[in-house]
Amino acid sequence: MDVEEVAEELYRLRPAEFVHARDAYVARARRAKDTKAEKAIAALRRPSLAAWAANRLARERQRETQQFLTLGETLREAHRTLDAEQLRAASSQRQQLITALARTAAALAGEAGLSVSDTVLREIEQTLHGVLADQDVAELWSRGRLVKAPEAAVGFPAVAPEAVPARRPPAAEAATEAAEAAGSAVTTEQPASPKKKPARGEDARRRRELERTRLHELERARQAVEEADGEVGRRERELAEARDARQAAVEKAEEAAERVRRLERELHDGRQAGQEARTASTTAGRAVTTAEQALREARRAAERAARAVQDLERAGRRSVK
């Protein structure tokens, strides 16, 4: 079984259709003794409505998708290189594109018969923000394989918070402040006043502290989600096994019923053959009786004829004398 083809088919289905179709493929792989495919397919997760709508957007609007992916590459590269001019040029398109694409995704979902609420629309926008900020999310989205909206990010981080040293020389601190000012994606450049640098440095440290706290909470939340997903996976496998057992029992019951029907037909045919044999036997018995009676009558007639011949012979001899 080609797992990639199965996944492509499943993620094109509406979310409500996903689990049933996936479990059917898992059962097929199990019957085929394809353990590797069974595990891989069972591990596929149903997408949320927002993720499904974003995936549909990536499939149905490939030109816009490619442009958006290119924008994400530009933004990520600009943050890596701290290129403020490139950041401003790319960031000016960001929110406008995200809003437009999210509405397009909602419209595509509507065409498929699914209504998108304001909450789901915000989740789609959050997903598109994640596509721009995270290369892994962008890769999954381009393949139409997102299963949920990525965690909300604070801004568009230029570097990972854990990579920021606790203390920096004044020159490095100034460079950090410039990078963070570029990361805010402002569309106009305003020269910083020397008097505001301490406040901005304090704001930067506060943001880093908040970011570290958020990442810690995020890690705990992700761990809880992974544990919940693991439990869901176990329950889904148990459900799939129970369904397989039920299906096997149904198939055995149908086979038994078919055997009963076949034996009943054979019994009916045997009874009918027996009845026909008895009828034939009765008819043959009557024919034998009739033949025996005819034989007896023929013998009596022969005896009478023989006696008549004898009488004639005796009469002839007397007349000669």
Coordinates of C-alpha atoms in Angstrom, one line a residue:
M1 CA 0.0 0.0 0.0
D2 CA 1.4 3.4 -1.0
V3 CA 1.2 5.5 2.2
E4 CA 1.9 8.7 0.4
E5 CA -1.0 8.2 -2.0
V6 CA -3.3 7.3 0.9
A7 CA -2.2 10.4 2.8
E8 CA -2.8 12.6 -0.2
E9 CA -6.3 11.2 -0.6
L10 CA -7.1 11.5 3.1
Y11 CA -6.0 15.1 3.5
R12 CA -8.2 16.1 0.5
L13 CA -11.3 14.8 2.4
R14 CA -13.3 17.1 4.6
P15 CA -12.4 16.7 8.3
A16 CA -15.6 14.9 9.2
E17 CA -14.7 12.2 6.6
F18 CA -11.1 11.8 7.6
V19 CA -11.2 9.3 10.5
H20 CA -13.6 6.8 8.9
A21 CA -11.6 6.7 5.7
R22 CA -8.3 6.5 7.5
D23 CA -9.5 3.6 9.7
A24 CA -10.7 1.8 6.6
Y25 CA -7.2 2.0 5.1
V26 CA -5.7 0.9 8.4
A27 CA -7.9 -2.2 8.4
R28 CA -7.0 -2.9 4.7
A29 CA -3.3 -2.7 5.6
R30 CA -3.8 -5.0 8.6
R31 CA -5.6 -7.6 6.5
A32 CA -2.8 -7.4 4.0
K33 CA -0.2 -7.9 6.8
D34 CA 1.4 -4.6 5.8
T35 CA 2.5 -3.6 9.3
K36 CA 4.6 -0.6 8.2
A37 CA 1.8 0.9 6.2
E38 CA -0.7 0.2 9.0
K39 CA 1.4 2.1 11.6
A40 CA 2.1 5.0 9.2
I41 CA -1.6 5.5 8.2
A42 CA -2.8 5.1 11.8
A43 CA -0.4 7.9 12.8
L44 CA -2.1 10.3 10.4
R45 CA -4.1 12.9 12.3
R46 CA -7.4 14.5 11.3
P47 CA -6.9 18.2 10.4
S48 CA -8.8 20.9 12.2
L49 CA -11.1 23.0 10.1
A50 CA -8.7 25.9 10.0
A51 CA -5.8 23.6 9.0
W52 CA -8.0 21.9 6.4
A53 CA -9.0 25.3 4.9
A54 CA -5.4 26.4 4.8
N55 CA -4.4 23.1 3.1
R56 CA -7.2 23.5 0.5
L57 CA -5.9 27.0 -0.2
A58 CA -2.4 25.7 -0.9
R59 CA -3.8 23.1 -3.3
E60 CA -6.3 25.2 -5.1
R61 CA -4.4 28.5 -5.3
Q62 CA -0.9 27.3 -6.3
R63 CA 0.3 30.6 -7.8
E64 CA -0.6 32.6 -4.7
T65 CA 0.8 29.8 -2.5
Q66 CA 4.2 30.0 -4.2
Q67 CA 4.3 33.8 -3.9
F68 CA 3.5 33.5 -0.2
L69 CA 6.1 30.8 0.3
T70 CA 8.7 33.1 -1.4
L71 CA 7.7 35.9 0.9
G72 CA 8.3 33.7 3.9
E73 CA 11.7 32.8 2.6
T74 CA 12.5 36.4 2.2
L75 CA 11.3 37.4 5.7
R76 CA 13.2 34.5 7.3
E77 CA 16.4 35.3 5.4
A78 CA 16.1 39.0 6.3
H79 CA 15.7 38.1 10.0
R80 CA 18.7 35.8 9.9
T81 CA 20.9 38.5 8.3
L82 CA 19.3 41.4 10.1
D83 CA 18.7 43.1 6.8
A84 CA 16.4 46.0 7.9
E85 CA 15.7 47.2 4.3
Q86 CA 14.7 43.8 3.1
L87 CA 12.6 43.3 6.2
R88 CA 10.6 46.5 5.6
A89 CA 10.2 45.7 1.9
A90 CA 8.8 42.2 2.6
S91 CA 6.9 43.0 5.8
S92 CA 4.8 45.7 4.0
Q93 CA 3.1 42.9 2.1
R94 CA 2.7 40.5 5.0
Q95 CA -0.6 41.4 6.8
Q96 CA -2.3 42.4 3.6
L97 CA -1.5 39.1 2.0
I98 CA -2.4 37.1 5.1
T99 CA -5.8 38.8 5.4
A100 CA -6.6 38.2 1.7
L101 CA -5.4 34.6 1.7
A102 CA -7.4 33.8 4.8
R103 CA -10.6 35.1 3.2
T104 CA -9.8 33.1 0.1
A105 CA -9.4 30.0 2.2
A106 CA -12.7 30.7 4.0
A107 CA -14.4 31.1 0.6
L108 CA -12.9 27.8 -0.7
A109 CA -14.2 26.1 2.5
G110 CA -17.6 27.5 1.8
E111 CA -17.6 26.1 -1.7
A112 CA -17.0 22.7 -0.1
G113 CA -20.0 23.2 2.1
L114 CA -18.2 24.1 5.3
S115 CA -18.9 27.4 7.1
V116 CA -15.9 29.3 8.6
S117 CA -16.6 31.3 11.8
D118 CA -14.6 34.3 12.9
T119 CA -12.7 32.2 15.3
V120 CA -11.7 29.7 12.6
L121 CA -10.8 32.7 10.3
R122 CA -8.4 34.0 13.0
E123 CA -6.9 30.5 13.2
I124 CA -6.3 30.5 9.5
E125 CA -4.5 33.8 9.7
Q126 CA -2.5 32.4 12.6
T127 CA -1.6 29.4 10.4
L128 CA -0.4 31.7 7.6
H129 CA 1.7 33.7 10.1
G130 CA 3.3 30.4 11.1
V131 CA 3.9 29.6 7.4
L132 CA 5.9 32.8 7.1
A133 CA 7.9 32.4 10.3
D134 CA 8.6 28.6 10.3
Q135 CA 10.1 26.7 7.4
D136 CA 8.8 23.3 8.7
V137 CA 5.2 24.7 8.9
A138 CA 5.7 26.2 5.4
E139 CA 6.8 22.7 4.1
L140 CA 3.7 21.0 5.6
W141 CA 1.4 23.7 4.2
S142 CA 2.9 23.5 0.7
R143 CA 2.1 19.8 0.7
G144 CA -1.4 20.3 2.2
R145 CA -0.5 18.3 5.3
L146 CA -1.1 20.7 8.2
V147 CA -3.3 19.2 11.0
K148 CA -3.6 22.2 13.3
A149 CA -2.8 25.9 13.5
P150 CA 0.8 26.5 14.8
E151 CA 1.2 28.1 18.2
A152 CA 0.7 31.9 18.0
A153 CA 4.1 33.7 17.8
V154 CA 4.9 37.0 19.4
G155 CA 6.1 39.1 16.5
F156 CA 8.4 37.6 14.0
P157 CA 11.5 36.5 16.0
A158 CA 14.8 37.2 14.4
V159 CA 16.8 34.8 16.5
A160 CA 15.8 32.1 19.0
P161 CA 15.5 33.6 22.6
E162 CA 17.8 30.9 24.0
A163 CA 20.5 32.1 21.7
V164 CA 20.6 35.6 23.3
P165 CA 23.4 35.9 25.9
A166 CA 22.5 37.1 29.4
R167 CA 24.9 40.1 29.1
R168 CA 26.2 41.8 26.1
P169 CA 28.7 44.6 25.4
P170 CA 27.1 48.0 24.7
A171 CA 27.8 47.7 20.9
A172 CA 26.2 44.2 20.8
E173 CA 23.2 45.5 22.8
A174 CA 22.7 48.3 20.3
A175 CA 22.9 45.8 17.5
T176 CA 20.2 43.7 19.2
E177 CA 18.0 46.7 19.6
A178 CA 18.4 47.6 15.9
A179 CA 17.5 44.0 15.0
E180 CA 14.4 44.0 17.2
A181 CA 13.4 47.3 15.8
A182 CA 13.7 45.8 12.3
G183 CA 11.7 42.7 13.4
S184 CA 8.7 44.8 14.3
A185 CA 8.2 45.3 10.5
V186 CA 7.5 49.0 10.6
T187 CA 7.0 50.6 7.2
T188 CA 8.7 53.9 8.1
E189 CA 12.2 54.4 9.5
Q190 CA 12.4 56.7 12.5
P191 CA 15.9 57.5 13.9
A192 CA 16.2 56.6 17.5
S193 CA 17.0 59.3 20.0
P194 CA 20.0 58.5 22.3
K195 CA 17.9 59.4 25.3
K196 CA 15.5 56.5 24.6
K197 CA 18.1 53.8 24.3
P198 CA 17.9 52.7 28.0
A199 CA 14.1 52.5 27.8
R200 CA 14.3 50.5 24.6
G201 CA 16.9 48.2 26.1
E202 CA 14.7 47.7 29.1
D203 CA 11.7 47.0 26.8
A204 CA 13.9 44.5 24.9
R205 CA 14.9 42.7 28.1
R206 CA 11.3 42.6 29.2
R207 CA 10.2 41.2 25.8
R208 CA 12.9 38.5 26.1
E209 CA 11.8 37.6 29.5
L210 CA 8.2 37.4 28.4
E211 CA 9.3 35.3 25.4
R212 CA 11.2 32.9 27.7
T213 CA 8.1 32.5 29.9
R214 CA 5.9 32.0 26.9
L215 CA 8.2 29.4 25.5
H216 CA 8.2 27.5 28.8
E217 CA 4.4 27.5 28.9
L218 CA 4.3 26.6 25.2
E219 CA 6.6 23.6 25.9
R220 CA 4.4 22.5 28.7
A221 CA 1.3 22.9 26.5
R222 CA 3.0 21.0 23.6
Q223 CA 3.8 18.2 26.0
A224 CA 0.2 18.0 27.1
V225 CA -0.9 18.0 23.5
E226 CA 1.5 15.2 22.7
E227 CA 0.3 13.2 25.6
A228 CA -3.3 13.8 24.6
D229 CA -2.5 13.0 21.0
G230 CA -0.9 9.8 22.2
E231 CA -4.0 8.9 24.2
V232 CA -6.2 9.7 21.2
G233 CA -4.0 7.5 19.0
R234 CA -4.3 4.6 21.4
R235 CA -8.0 5.0 21.6
E236 CA -8.3 5.3 17.9
R237 CA -6.2 2.1 17.5
E238 CA -8.5 0.3 20.0
L239 CA -11.5 1.5 18.2
A240 CA -10.1 0.3 14.9
E241 CA -9.3 -3.1 16.4
A242 CA -12.8 -3.3 17.8
R243 CA -14.3 -2.4 14.4
D244 CA -12.1 -5.0 12.8
A245 CA -13.2 -7.6 15.3
R246 CA -16.9 -6.6 14.7
Q247 CA -16.4 -6.8 10.9
A248 CA -14.7 -10.2 11.2
A249 CA -17.7 -11.4 13.4
V250 CA -20.1 -10.1 10.8
E251 CA -18.3 -11.8 8.0
K252 CA -18.2 -15.1 10.0
A253 CA -21.9 -14.8 10.7
E254 CA -22.6 -14.1 7.0
E255 CA -20.5 -17.2 6.0
A256 CA -22.4 -19.3 8.6
A257 CA -25.7 -18.1 7.3
E258 CA -24.6 -18.9 3.7
R259 CA -23.6 -22.4 4.8
V260 CA -27.0 -22.8 6.4
R261 CA -28.8 -21.6 3.3
R262 CA -26.7 -23.9 1.1
L263 CA -27.4 -26.9 3.4
E264 CA -31.1 -26.0 3.4
R265 CA -31.1 -26.0 -0.4
E266 CA -29.3 -29.3 -0.5
L267 CA -31.8 -30.8 2.0
H268 CA -34.7 -29.5 0.0
D269 CA -33.2 -30.9 -3.2
G270 CA -32.6 -34.2 -1.4
R271 CA -36.1 -34.3 -0.2
Q272 CA -37.4 -33.5 -3.6
A273 CA -35.3 -36.2 -5.1
G274 CA -36.5 -38.7 -2.5
Q275 CA -40.1 -37.8 -3.3
E276 CA -39.4 -38.2 -6.9
A277 CA -37.7 -41.6 -6.3
R278 CA -40.7 -42.7 -4.2
T279 CA -43.1 -41.7 -6.9
A280 CA -41.0 -43.5 -9.5
S281 CA -40.9 -46.5 -7.2
T282 CA -44.7 -46.5 -6.8
T283 CA -45.2 -46.2 -10.5
A284 CA -42.7 -48.9 -11.2
G285 CA -44.4 -51.1 -8.5
R286 CA -47.7 -50.6 -10.2
A287 CA -46.2 -51.4 -13.6
V288 CA -44.8 -54.6 -12.1
T289 CA -48.1 -55.6 -10.7
T290 CA -49.8 -54.9 -14.0
A291 CA -47.2 -56.9 -15.8
E292 CA -47.5 -59.8 -13.4
Q293 CA -51.3 -59.8 -13.8
A294 CA -50.9 -59.8 -17.6
L295 CA -48.4 -62.6 -17.3
R296 CA -50.8 -64.7 -15.2
E297 CA -53.6 -64.1 -17.7
A298 CA -51.3 -65.0 -20.6
R299 CA -50.3 -68.2 -18.8
R300 CA -54.0 -69.1 -18.2
A301 CA -54.8 -68.4 -21.9
A302 CA -51.9 -70.6 -22.9
E303 CA -53.1 -73.4 -20.7
R304 CA -56.6 -73.1 -22.1
A305 CA -55.2 -73.2 -25.6
A306 CA -53.1 -76.2 -24.8
R307 CA -56.1 -78.0 -23.4
A308 CA -58.1 -77.1 -26.4
V309 CA -55.4 -78.6 -28.6
Q310 CA -55.3 -81.7 -26.6
D311 CA -59.1 -82.1 -26.8
L312 CA -59.0 -81.7 -30.5
E313 CA -56.3 -84.3 -30.8
R314 CA -58.2 -86.8 -28.7
A315 CA -61.3 -86.1 -30.7
G316 CA -59.4 -86.7 -33.9
R317 CA -58.1 -90.0 -32.8
R318 CA -61.5 -91.3 -31.8
S319 CA -63.0 -90.4 -35.1
V320 CA -60.3 -92.4 -36.9
K321 CA -61.0 -95.5 -34.9

